[in-house]
XYZ file of C-alpha atoms in Angstrom:
564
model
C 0.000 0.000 0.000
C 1.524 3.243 -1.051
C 1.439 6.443 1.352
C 0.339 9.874 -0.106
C 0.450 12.916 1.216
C -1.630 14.632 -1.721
C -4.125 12.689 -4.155
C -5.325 14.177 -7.402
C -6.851 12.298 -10.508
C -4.231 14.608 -12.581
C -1.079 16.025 -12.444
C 0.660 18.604 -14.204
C 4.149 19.487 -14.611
C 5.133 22.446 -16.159
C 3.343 26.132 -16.483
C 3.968 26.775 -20.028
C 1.233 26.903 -23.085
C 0.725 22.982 -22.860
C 0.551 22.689 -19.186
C -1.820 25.190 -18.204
C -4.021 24.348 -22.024
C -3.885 20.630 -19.972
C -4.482 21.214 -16.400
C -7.723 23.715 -18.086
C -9.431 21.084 -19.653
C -9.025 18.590 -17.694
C -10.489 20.571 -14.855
C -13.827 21.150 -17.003
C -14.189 17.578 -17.538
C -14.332 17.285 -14.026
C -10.792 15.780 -12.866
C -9.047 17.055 -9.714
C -6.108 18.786 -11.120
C -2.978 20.189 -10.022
C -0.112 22.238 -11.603
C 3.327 21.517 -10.678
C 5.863 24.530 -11.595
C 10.035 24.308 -10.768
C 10.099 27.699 -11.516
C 9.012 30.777 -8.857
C 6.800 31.775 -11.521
C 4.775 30.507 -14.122
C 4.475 31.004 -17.844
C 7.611 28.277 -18.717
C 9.191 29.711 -22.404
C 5.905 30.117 -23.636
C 5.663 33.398 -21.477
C 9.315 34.638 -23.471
C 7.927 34.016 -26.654
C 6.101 36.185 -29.735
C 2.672 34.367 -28.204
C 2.291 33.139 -31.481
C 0.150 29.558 -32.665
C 0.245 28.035 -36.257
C -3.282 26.357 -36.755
C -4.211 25.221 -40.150
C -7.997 25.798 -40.747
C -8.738 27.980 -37.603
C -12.248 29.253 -37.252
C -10.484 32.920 -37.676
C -9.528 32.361 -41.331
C -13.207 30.950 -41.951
C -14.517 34.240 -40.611
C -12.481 35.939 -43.094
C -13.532 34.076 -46.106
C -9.829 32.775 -46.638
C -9.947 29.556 -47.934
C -7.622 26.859 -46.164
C -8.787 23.143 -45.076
C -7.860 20.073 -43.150
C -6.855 17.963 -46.334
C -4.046 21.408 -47.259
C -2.826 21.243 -43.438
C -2.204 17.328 -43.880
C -0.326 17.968 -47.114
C 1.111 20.738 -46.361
C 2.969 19.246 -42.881
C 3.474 15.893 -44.955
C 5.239 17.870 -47.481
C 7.351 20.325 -45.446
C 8.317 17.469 -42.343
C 7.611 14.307 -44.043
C 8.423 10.605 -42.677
C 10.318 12.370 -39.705
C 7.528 12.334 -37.439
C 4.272 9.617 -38.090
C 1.612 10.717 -40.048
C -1.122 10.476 -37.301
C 0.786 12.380 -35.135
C 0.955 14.937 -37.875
C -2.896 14.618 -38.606
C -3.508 14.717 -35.186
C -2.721 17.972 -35.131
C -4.385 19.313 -37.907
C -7.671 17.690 -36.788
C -7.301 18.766 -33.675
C -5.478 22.345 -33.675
C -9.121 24.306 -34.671
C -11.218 22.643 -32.432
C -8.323 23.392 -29.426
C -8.556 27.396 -30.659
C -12.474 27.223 -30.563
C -12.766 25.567 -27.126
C -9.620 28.394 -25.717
C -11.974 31.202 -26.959
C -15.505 30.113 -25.922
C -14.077 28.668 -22.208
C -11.221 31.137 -21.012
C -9.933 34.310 -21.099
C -7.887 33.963 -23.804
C -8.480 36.143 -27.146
C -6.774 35.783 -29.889
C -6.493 37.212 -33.525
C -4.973 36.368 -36.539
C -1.826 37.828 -38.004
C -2.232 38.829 -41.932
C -0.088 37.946 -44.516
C 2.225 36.234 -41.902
C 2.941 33.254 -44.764
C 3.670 29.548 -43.942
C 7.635 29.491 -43.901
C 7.465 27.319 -47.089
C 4.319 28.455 -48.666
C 5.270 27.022 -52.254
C 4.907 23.607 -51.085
C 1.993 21.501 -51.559
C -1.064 23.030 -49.066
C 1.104 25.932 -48.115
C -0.269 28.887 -47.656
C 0.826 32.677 -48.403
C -2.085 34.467 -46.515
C -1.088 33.211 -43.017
C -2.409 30.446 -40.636
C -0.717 31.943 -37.574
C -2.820 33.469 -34.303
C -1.765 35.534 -31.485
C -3.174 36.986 -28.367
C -3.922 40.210 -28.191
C -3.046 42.575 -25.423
C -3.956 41.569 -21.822
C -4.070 43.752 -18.938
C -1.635 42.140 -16.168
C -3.495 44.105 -13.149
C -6.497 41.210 -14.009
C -4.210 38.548 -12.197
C -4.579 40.328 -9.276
C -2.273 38.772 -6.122
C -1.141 36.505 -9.131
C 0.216 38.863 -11.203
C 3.930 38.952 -8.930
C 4.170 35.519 -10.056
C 4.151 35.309 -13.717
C 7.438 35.009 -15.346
C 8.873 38.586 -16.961
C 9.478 39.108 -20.315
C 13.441 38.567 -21.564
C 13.876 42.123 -22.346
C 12.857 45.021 -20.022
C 12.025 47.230 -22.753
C 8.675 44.684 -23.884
C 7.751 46.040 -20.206
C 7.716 49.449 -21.689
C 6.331 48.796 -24.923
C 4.166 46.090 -24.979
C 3.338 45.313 -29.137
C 1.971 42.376 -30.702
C 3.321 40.848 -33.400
C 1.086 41.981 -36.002
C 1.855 45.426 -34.649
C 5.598 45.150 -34.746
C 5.778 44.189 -38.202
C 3.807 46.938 -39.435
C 5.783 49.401 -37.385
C 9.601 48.077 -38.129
C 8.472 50.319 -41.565
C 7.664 53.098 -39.670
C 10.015 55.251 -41.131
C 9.366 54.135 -45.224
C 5.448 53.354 -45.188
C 2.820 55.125 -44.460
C 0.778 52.032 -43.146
C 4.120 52.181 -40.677
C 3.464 55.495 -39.316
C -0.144 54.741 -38.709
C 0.127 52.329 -37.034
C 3.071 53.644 -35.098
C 0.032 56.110 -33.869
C -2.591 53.529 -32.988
C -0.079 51.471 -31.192
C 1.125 54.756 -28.990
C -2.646 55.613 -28.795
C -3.324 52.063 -27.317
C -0.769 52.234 -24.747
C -1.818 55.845 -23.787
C -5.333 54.711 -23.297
C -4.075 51.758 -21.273
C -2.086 54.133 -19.082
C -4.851 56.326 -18.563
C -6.933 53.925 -17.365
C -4.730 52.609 -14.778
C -3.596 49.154 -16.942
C -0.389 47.335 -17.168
C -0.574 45.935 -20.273
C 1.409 42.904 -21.761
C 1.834 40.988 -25.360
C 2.878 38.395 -26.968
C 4.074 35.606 -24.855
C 3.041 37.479 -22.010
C -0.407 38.053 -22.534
C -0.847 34.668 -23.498
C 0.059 33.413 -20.213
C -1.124 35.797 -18.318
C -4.693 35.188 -20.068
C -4.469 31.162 -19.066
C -3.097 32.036 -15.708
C -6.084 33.998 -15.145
C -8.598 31.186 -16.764
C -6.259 28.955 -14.278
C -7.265 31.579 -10.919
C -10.609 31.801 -11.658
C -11.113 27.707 -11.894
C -9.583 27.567 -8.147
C -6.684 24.762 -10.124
C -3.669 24.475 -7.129
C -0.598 25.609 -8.978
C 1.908 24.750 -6.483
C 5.545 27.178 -7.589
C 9.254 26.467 -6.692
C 7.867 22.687 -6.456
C 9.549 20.682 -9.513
C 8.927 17.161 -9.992
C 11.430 14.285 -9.272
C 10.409 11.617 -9.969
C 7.076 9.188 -10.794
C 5.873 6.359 -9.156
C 4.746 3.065 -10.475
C 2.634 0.333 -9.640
C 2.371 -2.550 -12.076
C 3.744 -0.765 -14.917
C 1.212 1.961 -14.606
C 2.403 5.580 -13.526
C 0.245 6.521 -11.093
C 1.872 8.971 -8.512
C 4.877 11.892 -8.810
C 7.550 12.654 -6.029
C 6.970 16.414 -6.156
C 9.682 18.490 -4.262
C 8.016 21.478 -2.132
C 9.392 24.139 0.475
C 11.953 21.577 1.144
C 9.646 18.939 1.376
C 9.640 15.957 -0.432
C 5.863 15.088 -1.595
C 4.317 11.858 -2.951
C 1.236 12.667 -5.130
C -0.953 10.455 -6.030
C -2.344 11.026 -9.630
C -5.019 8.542 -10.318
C -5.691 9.128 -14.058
C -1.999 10.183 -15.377
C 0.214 12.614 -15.238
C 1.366 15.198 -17.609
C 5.227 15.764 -18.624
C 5.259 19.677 -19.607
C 8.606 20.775 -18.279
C 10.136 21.747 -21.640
C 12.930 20.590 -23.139
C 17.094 21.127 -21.939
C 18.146 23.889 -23.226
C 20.195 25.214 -20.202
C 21.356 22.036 -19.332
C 24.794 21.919 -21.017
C 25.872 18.564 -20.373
C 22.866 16.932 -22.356
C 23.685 19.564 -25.265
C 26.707 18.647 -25.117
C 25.997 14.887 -25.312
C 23.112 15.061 -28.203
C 23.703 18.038 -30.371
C 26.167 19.616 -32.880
C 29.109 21.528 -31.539
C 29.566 24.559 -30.683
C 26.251 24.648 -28.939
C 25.661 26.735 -25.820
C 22.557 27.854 -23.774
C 23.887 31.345 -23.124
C 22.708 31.351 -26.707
C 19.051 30.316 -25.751
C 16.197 32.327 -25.013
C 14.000 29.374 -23.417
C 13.306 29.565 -19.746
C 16.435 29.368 -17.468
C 14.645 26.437 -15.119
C 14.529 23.933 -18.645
C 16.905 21.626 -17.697
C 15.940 18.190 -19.137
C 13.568 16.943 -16.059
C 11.103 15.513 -17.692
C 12.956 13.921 -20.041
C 15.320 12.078 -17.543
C 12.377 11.154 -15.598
C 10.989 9.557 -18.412
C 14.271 7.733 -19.524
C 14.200 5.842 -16.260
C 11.353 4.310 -17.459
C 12.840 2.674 -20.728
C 10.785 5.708 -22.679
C 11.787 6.332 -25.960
C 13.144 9.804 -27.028
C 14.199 11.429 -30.771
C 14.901 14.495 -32.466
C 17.494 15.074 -29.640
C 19.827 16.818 -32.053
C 17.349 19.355 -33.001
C 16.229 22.981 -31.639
C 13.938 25.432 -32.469
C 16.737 27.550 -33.909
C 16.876 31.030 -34.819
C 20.445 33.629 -35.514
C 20.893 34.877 -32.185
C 23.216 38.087 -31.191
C 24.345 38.786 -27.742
C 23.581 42.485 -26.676
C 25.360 44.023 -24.311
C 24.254 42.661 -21.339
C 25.286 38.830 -22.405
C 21.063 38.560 -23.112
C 20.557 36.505 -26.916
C 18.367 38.040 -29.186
C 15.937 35.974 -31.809
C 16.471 37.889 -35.286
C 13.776 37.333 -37.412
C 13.130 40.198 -39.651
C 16.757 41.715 -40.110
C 17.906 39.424 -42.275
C 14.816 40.190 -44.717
C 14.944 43.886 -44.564
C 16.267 45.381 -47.570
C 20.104 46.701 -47.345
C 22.015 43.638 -45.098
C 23.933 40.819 -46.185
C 25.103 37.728 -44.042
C 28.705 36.995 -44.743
C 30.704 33.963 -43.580
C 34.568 34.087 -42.048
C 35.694 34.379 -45.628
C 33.913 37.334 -46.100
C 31.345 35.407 -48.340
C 27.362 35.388 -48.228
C 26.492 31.602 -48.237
C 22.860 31.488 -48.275
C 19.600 33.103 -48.896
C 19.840 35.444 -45.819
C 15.611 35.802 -45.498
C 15.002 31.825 -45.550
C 13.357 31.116 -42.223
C 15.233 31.196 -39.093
C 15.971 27.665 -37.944
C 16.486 26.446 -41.880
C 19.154 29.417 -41.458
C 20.676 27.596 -38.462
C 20.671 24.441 -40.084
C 22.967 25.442 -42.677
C 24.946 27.369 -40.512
C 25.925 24.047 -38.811
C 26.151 22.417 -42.173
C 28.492 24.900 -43.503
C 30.481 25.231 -40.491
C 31.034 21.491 -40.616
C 32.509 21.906 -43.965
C 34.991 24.502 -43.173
C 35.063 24.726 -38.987
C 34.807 28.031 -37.527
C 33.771 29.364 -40.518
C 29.786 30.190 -40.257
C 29.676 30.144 -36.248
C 29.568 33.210 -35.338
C 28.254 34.988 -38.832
C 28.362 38.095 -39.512
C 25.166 40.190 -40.959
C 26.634 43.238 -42.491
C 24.545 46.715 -42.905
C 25.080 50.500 -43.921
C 23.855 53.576 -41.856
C 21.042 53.543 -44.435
C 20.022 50.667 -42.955
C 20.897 51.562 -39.291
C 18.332 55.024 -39.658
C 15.542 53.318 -41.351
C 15.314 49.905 -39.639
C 15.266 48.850 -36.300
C 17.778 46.448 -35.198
C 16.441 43.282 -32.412
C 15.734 45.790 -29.091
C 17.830 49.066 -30.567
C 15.560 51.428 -32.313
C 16.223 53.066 -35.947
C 19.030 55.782 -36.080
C 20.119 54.855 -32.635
C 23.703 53.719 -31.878
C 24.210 53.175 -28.270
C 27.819 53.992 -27.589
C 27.608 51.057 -24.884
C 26.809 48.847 -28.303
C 29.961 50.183 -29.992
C 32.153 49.530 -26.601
C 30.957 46.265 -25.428
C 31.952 45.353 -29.043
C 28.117 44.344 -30.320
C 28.025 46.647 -32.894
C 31.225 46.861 -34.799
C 31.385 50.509 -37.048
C 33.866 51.226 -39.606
C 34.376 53.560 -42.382
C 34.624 51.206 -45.267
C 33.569 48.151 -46.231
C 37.315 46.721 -45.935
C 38.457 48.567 -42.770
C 35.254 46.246 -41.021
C 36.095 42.985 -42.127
C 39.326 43.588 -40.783
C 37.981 44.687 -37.522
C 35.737 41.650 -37.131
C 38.393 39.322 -38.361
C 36.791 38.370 -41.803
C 38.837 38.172 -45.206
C 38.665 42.046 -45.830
C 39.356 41.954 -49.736
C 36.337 39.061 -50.025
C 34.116 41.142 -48.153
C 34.582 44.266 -50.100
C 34.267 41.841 -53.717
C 30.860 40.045 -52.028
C 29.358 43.776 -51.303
C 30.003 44.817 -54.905
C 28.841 41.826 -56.245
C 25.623 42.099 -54.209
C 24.942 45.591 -54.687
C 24.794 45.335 -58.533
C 22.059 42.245 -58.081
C 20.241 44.536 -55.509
C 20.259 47.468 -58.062
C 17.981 45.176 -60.410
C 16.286 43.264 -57.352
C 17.253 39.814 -58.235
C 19.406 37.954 -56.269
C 20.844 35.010 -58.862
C 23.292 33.285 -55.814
C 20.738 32.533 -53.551
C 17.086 33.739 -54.754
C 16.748 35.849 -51.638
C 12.897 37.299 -52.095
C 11.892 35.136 -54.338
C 9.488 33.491 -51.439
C 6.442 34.491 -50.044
C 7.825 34.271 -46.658
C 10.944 36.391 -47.266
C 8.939 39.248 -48.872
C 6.381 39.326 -45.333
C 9.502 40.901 -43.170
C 10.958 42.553 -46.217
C 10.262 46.426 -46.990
C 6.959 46.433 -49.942
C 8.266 50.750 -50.402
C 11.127 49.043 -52.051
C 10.042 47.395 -55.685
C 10.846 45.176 -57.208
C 12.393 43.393 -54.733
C 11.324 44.309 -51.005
C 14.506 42.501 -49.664
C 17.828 44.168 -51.752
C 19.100 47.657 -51.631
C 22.865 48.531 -52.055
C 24.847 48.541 -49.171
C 26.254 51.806 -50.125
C 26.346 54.827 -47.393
C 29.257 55.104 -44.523
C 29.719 54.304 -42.044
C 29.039 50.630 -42.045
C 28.038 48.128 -39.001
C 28.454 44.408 -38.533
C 26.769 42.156 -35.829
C 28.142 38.767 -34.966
C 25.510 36.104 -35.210
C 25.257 32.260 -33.201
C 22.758 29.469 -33.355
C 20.611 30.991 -31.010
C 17.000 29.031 -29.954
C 13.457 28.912 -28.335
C 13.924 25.951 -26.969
C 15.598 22.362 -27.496
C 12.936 20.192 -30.453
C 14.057 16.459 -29.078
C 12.293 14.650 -26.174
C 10.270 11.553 -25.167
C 8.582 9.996 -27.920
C 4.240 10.000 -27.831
C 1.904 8.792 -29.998
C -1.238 10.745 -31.232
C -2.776 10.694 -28.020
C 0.133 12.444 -26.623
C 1.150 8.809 -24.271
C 4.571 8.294 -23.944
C 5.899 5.117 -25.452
C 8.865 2.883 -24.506
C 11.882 1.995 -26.646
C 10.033 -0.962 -27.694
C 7.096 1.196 -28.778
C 4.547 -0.011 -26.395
C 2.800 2.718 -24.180
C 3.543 3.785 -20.990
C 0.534 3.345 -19.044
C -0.320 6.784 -17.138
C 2.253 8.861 -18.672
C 1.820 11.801 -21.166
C 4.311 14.514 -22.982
C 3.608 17.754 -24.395
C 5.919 20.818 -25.898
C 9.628 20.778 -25.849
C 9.871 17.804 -23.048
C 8.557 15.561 -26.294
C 10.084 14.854 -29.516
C 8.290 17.512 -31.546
C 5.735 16.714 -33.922
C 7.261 18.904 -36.546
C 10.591 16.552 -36.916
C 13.151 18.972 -37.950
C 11.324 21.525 -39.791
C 9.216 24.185 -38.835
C 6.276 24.883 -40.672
C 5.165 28.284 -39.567
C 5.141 30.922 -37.235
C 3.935 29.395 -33.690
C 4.442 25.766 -34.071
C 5.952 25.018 -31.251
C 3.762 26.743 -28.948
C 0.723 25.519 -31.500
C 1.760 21.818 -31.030
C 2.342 21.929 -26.795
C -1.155 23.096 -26.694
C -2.609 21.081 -28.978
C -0.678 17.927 -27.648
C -1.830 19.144 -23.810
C -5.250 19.457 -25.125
C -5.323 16.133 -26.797
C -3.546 14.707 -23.211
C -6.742 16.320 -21.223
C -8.909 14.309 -23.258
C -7.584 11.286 -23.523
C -7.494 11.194 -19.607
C -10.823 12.183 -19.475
C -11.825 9.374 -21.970
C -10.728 6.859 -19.824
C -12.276 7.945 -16.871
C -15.676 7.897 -19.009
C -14.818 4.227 -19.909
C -14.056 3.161 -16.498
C -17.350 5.258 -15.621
C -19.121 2.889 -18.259
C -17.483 -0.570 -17.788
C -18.436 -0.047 -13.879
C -21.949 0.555 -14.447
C -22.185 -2.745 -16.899
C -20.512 -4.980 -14.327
């Protein structure tokens, strides 16, 4: 007979997207639920991110009249991952992604809205689409959370404390100082933030607002969410998991969880030894953005029990720069704006610099294996044309901190030669590479790499400039260069789950009382990523789908009772 000191149909580890979207519905189907967090606050990466979920077929593009359906998300993820991950895994999340977004919006606090024109990252493949699939939430008012609100997890950078925008505004706004649809809505995001202040709110976005909407759905349901308490270890009776050894004010707890429990802890991205072990080199989690407390828990805990993991290699990458203050920074847009190049060691461009960001980091690796040292760091080059009319990460157009230029972040030179020599690149190369691009950016077409010719490259690239919204000369003194690493979201590989979201064992049969969601399983998306928001799409989708399958159960048992 075990001895608990807690007993709760299910449990919950991890605070992120796919937790909370888990402990939610699982709650409204009537199971006694509890949240387990490691960290002192809640919100896991999912609270550091854009906010942003890719669902195929969402009820918001239906509203809209844009046409998209089930059959073009199944081809489309076939095409763009294919035999990586299974195929009803894959469907799974097609079939189930709409009906997730229609259940967030008519039973929590969450809003969301759609994001125009923000394309599929590979929209000419088969079911891709150009007109954008991805949703976001839009801005939430952190004074809601009440006593709660000390404990959500802050934002990476300070300054999204300041300025709050949502995606959709940001993009619009990085033209501010070409287009005229950037200076309006430069206005009605200032006159949104005014209004907020006037009325006493402290508004958040992004990442933030999306937790801080779920934490709120998770107050007002009365669901325990018990912080600083990580989880050590499960307990199992006749193959069955059917407990957790939580750790709590210095107490060591054994929870009894009689339907299953829920592995949401995300993935190891600060824990250097396991990078070190699975992925490419040089790797490092100073170059991650992903929570500081994601350290590989809940995949060790599963390993114990023979579970099968994958994908361990893989990240949700994205170029990364280190500002001043040693924090990483996700570029996404930079490379795509019109007037930058990214060069290699020998002074060379060696890609299309607007592909999307983790295909970028892919080759980065692949070229650096070819020729070590020579892609990691990269360099993205730029003229003071492009400094004054684009921002750069967290640094406003036309501003040069002088902190930037000491600490070495931003490296300024007078020529094009006189900065590869200061950053350490083959000087003569880099000056040939600049001429050579500049003449293909004077007619817009870039014949080395294609760079614009996509859908997605042309979203983040500047539509004032024609015909190609991502080349312009790199032409006016002085120029800037930023180093560049494989930066990430979060570590891709994990324990291995079927479509329900149950863990299985190395020899593919199911571990009985055990589920995985977001970055603590082997993603869904292999080693691709579709579009914008799939990883947070496919935690909540997957801790959805782990809600219900629990719940299932409990109406089978309910049933096979009552006929006995």
């Amino acid at each position: 007979m075990q001895k608990w000191d807690e007993i709760y149909d299910f449990v919950v580890a991890g605070s992120g997207g796919g937790g909370m979207m888990a402990a939610i519905v699982a709650h409204d189907k009537g199971l006694k639920t509890l949240i387990v967090e490691k960290s002192k606050t809640f919100g896991g990466s999912t609270s550091l991110s854009g906010g942003a979920l890719w669902i195929p077929n969402n009820s918001f593009m239906k509203a809209e009249g844009i046409a998209d359906s089930e059959a073009e998300g199944i081809t489309y993820m076939q095409a763009a991952i294919g035999d990586r991950t299974t195929k009803s895994r894959q469907e799974a999340y097609i079939k189930v992604g709409p009906e997730m977004i229609d259940y967030i919006e008519k039973n929590t606090e969450v809003e969301f809205q759609r994001i125009p024109g923000y394309s599929d990252y590979y929209p000419e493949l088969p079911g891709g689409n150009a007109i954008g699939r991805t949703l976001e939430p839009v801005p939430f008012n952190k004074k809601r959370l009440g006593d709660w609100r000390k404990n959500m997890n802050p934002p990476i950078w300070p300054l999204m404390e300041k300025f709050p925008v949502t995606g959709k505004e940001y993009h619009k706004m990085s033209m501010m100082r070409t287009t005229s649809a950037g200076k309006k809505q430069l206005a009605k995001t200032l006159g949104r933030l005014i209004k907020a202040k006037v009325k006493g709110q402290k508004t958040c976005s992004m990442g933030q607002a999306l937790m801080g909407m779920m934490g709120l759905s998770v107050k007002n349901r009365n669901i325990p969410m018990w912080l600083n308490s990580p989880i050590k270890d499960l307990i199992v009776e006749d193959g069955k998991v059917v407990g957790a050894i939580i750790e709590k004010e210095g107490k060591t707890l054994r929870v009894k969880a009689n339907k299953g429990v829920l592995l949401a802890t995300g993935g190891f991205p600060h824990n250097q030894a396991m990078r070190d072990k699975y992925m490419q080199q040089p790797v490092k989690s100073e170059w991650s953005l992903a929570n500081k407390t994601n350290e590989g828990d809940g995949i060790n805990i599963g390993l114990k029990l023979d579970a099968a993991i994958d994908i361990m290699e893989d990240a949700w990458w994205g170029p990364a720069s280190i500002l001043s203050d040693g924090t990483p920074f996700f570029h996404v847009s930079e490379r795509a704006q019109p007037g930058s190049i990214v060069v290699n060691k020998s002074g060379k461009r060696f890609t299309n610099e607007a592909k999307p960001y983790a295909e970028m980091v892919h080759i980065l690796y692949e070229k650096n294996k070819e020729e070590e040292g020579s892609t990691i760091p990269c360099y993205i080059i730029f003229d003071s044309k492009f400094r004054k009319k684009y921002s750069f990460g967290i640094k406003p157009a036309g501003i040069v901190p002088k902190k930037d230029l000491e600490s070495g972040y931003f490296t300024r030179a007078n020529t094009i030669k006189e900065l590869g020599e200061k950053i350490g690149v083959n000087a003569e190369n880099l000056h040939e590479t600049v001429l050579k691009y500049n003449k293909m950016a004077e007619v817009g077409k870039d014949t080395e790499f294609g760079k614009g010719d996509s859908a997605y490259d042309r979203y983040y690239g500047d539509p004032s400039v024609q015909p190609n919204p991502c080349m312009l000369p790199i032409l006016k003194p002085p120029f800037y260069c930023v180093k560049l690493y494989p930066g990430d979201l979060g570590t891709k590989g994990g324990l291995v789950t079927n479509e329900k979201a149950e863990v299985l064992k190395t020899d593919g049969s199911v571990i009985k009382g055990l589920y995985a969601t977001g970055n603590t399983s082997a993603s869904v998306m292999g080693n691709t990523y579709p579009g914008a928001g799939a990883t947070i799409g496919a935690s909540m989708v997957f801790g959805f789908v782990a809600a219900n399958e629990v719940a299932s159960k409990v109406g089978d048992q309910i049933k096979a009772n009552a006929s006995a």
